[in-house]
Coordinates of C-alpha atoms in Angstrom, one line a residue:
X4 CA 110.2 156.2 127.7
X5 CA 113.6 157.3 126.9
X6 CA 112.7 158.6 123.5
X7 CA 109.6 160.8 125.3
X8 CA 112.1 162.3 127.6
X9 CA 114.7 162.7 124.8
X10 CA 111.5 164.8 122.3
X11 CA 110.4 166.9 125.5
X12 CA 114.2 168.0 126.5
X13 CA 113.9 169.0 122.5
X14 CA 110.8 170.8 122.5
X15 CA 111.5 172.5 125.9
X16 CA 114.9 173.9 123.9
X17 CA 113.1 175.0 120.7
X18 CA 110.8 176.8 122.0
X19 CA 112.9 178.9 124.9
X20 CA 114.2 182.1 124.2
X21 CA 117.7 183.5 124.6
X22 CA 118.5 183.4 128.4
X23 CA 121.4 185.5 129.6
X24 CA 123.1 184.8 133.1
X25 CA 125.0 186.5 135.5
X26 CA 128.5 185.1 136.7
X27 CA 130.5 187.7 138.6
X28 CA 133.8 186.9 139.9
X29 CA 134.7 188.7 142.8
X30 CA 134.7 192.6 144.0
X31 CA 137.5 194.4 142.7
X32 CA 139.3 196.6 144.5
X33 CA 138.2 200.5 143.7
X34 CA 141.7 201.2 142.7
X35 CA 141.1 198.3 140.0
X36 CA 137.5 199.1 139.3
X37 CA 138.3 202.3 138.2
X38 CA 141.4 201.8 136.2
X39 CA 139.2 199.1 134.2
X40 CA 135.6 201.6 134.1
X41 CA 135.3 204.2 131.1
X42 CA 133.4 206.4 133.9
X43 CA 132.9 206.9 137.1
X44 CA 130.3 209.5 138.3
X45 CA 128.3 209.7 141.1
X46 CA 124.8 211.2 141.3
X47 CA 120.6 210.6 141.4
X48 CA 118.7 208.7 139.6
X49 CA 115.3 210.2 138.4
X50 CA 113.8 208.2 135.9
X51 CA 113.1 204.1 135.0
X52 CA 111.7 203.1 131.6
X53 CA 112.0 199.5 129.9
X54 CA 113.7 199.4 126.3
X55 CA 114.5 196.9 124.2
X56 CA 118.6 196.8 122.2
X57 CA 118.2 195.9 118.6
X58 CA 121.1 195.0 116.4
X59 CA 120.3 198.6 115.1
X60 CA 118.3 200.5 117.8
X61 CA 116.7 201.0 121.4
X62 CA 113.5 201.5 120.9
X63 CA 110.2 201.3 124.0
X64 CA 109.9 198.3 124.9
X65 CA 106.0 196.7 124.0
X66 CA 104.3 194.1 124.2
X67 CA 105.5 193.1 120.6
X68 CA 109.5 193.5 121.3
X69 CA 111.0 190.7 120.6
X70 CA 113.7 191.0 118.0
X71 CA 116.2 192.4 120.8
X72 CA 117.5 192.2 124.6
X73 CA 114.8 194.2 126.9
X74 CA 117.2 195.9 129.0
X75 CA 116.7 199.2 131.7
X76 CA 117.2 202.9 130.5
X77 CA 118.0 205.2 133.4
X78 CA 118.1 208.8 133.3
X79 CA 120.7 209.9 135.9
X80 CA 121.6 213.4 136.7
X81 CA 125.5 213.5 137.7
X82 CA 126.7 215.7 140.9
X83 CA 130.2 214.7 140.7
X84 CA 132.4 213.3 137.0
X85 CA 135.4 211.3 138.7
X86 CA 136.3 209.1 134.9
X87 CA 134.5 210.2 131.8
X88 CA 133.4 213.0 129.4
X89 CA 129.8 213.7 129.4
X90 CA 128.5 216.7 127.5
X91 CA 125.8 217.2 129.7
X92 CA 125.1 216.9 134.0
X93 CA 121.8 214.5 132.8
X94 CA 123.5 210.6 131.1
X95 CA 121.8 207.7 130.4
X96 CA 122.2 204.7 132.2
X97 CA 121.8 200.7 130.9
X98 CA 121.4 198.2 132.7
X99 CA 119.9 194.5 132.6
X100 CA 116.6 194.1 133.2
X101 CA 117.5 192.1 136.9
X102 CA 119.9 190.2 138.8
X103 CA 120.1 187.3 136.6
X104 CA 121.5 189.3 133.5
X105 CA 123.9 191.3 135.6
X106 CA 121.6 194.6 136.1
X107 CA 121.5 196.9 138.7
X108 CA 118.1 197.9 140.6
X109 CA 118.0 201.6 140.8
X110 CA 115.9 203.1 142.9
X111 CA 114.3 206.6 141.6
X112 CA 115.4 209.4 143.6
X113 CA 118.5 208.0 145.5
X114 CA 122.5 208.7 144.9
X115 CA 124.5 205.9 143.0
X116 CA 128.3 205.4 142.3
X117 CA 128.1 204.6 139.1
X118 CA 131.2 202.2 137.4
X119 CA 130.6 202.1 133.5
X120 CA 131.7 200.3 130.6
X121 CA 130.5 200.3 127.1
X122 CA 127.5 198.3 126.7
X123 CA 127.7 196.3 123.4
X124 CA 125.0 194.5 121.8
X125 CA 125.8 191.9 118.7
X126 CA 129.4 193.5 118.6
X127 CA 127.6 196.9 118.5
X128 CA 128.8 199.7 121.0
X129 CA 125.3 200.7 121.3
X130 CA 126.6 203.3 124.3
X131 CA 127.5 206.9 123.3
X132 CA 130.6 208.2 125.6
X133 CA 129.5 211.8 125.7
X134 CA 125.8 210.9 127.3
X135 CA 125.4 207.4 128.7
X136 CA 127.2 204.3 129.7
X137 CA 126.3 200.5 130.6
X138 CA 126.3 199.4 134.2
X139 CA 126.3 195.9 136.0
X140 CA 126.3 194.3 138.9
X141 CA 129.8 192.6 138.7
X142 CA 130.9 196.6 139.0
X143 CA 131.3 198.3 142.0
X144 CA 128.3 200.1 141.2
X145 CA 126.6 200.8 144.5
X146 CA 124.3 203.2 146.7
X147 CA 126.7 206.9 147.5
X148 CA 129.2 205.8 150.2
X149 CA 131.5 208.8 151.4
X150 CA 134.1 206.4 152.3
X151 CA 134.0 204.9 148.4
X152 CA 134.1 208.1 147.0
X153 CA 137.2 209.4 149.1
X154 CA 138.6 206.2 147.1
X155 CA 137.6 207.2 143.9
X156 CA 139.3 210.8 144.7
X157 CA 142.7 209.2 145.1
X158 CA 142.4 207.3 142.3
X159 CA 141.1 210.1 140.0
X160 CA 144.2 212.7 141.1
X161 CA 146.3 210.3 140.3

């Protein structure tokens, strides 16, 4: 009996995949969140699309992707730069895929603070400063909040 149990735990870990979990520790403070983030912005999202991070690409995710994290590719127009150098108004956002990998559930057409960091994949920066960033939930990364972003003001003058 023991050694059935003790073949099935093995199988069952064989056979899963990589499995990536969430742990945040607590809301930081904006004054904190910001001095942390490589950018802050705040903006619309208008568009969703499921990719997959390679150790060298992102490439569209397919049925076939499995050499790679499926992650969510964002394309977010910015009304406001508070941290950051973008070269363009439209960035890139990545997130996870849901809550259980730390990503953030945009919704198409709504405003979003935005906290981001670089996203790294395999000790790859796979982030480009000038047109997108990573995002997760652990951030203060949020629905638009006028009394957030008269935070982020005070902190960005400073």
């Amino acid at each position: 009996m023991k050694n059935s149990i003790l073949i099935i735990i093995m199988l069952f870990t064989a056979f899963t995949t990589k499995v990536y979990a969430c742990d945040c520790k607590g809301e930081k403070s904006v004054k904190e969140e910001f001095k942390l983030s490589k950018s802050v912005v705040s903006g619309r999202v208008i568009s969703r699309e499921e990719v997959v991070v390679t150790k060298e690409t992102i490439e569209k995710s397919t049925k076939d992707s499995r050499n790679g994290r499926l992650i969510v590719k964002y394309t977010f127009l910015i009304s406001e730069k508070y941290k950051g150098e973008f070269s363009s108004n439209t960035i890139t956002i990545y997130t996870g895929i849901g809550e259980r990998d730390c990503g953030v559930q945009f919704e198409i057409g709504e405003n979003y603070i935005v906290y981001g960091i670089d996203g790294i994949y395999n000790d790859r920066i796979f982030t480009d400063k000038e047109s997108s960033l990573w995002t997760i939930n652990c951030l203060r990364t949020r629905k638009y909040e006028k009394k957030e972003i008269e935070q982020i003001k005070i902190e960005s003058e400073k």
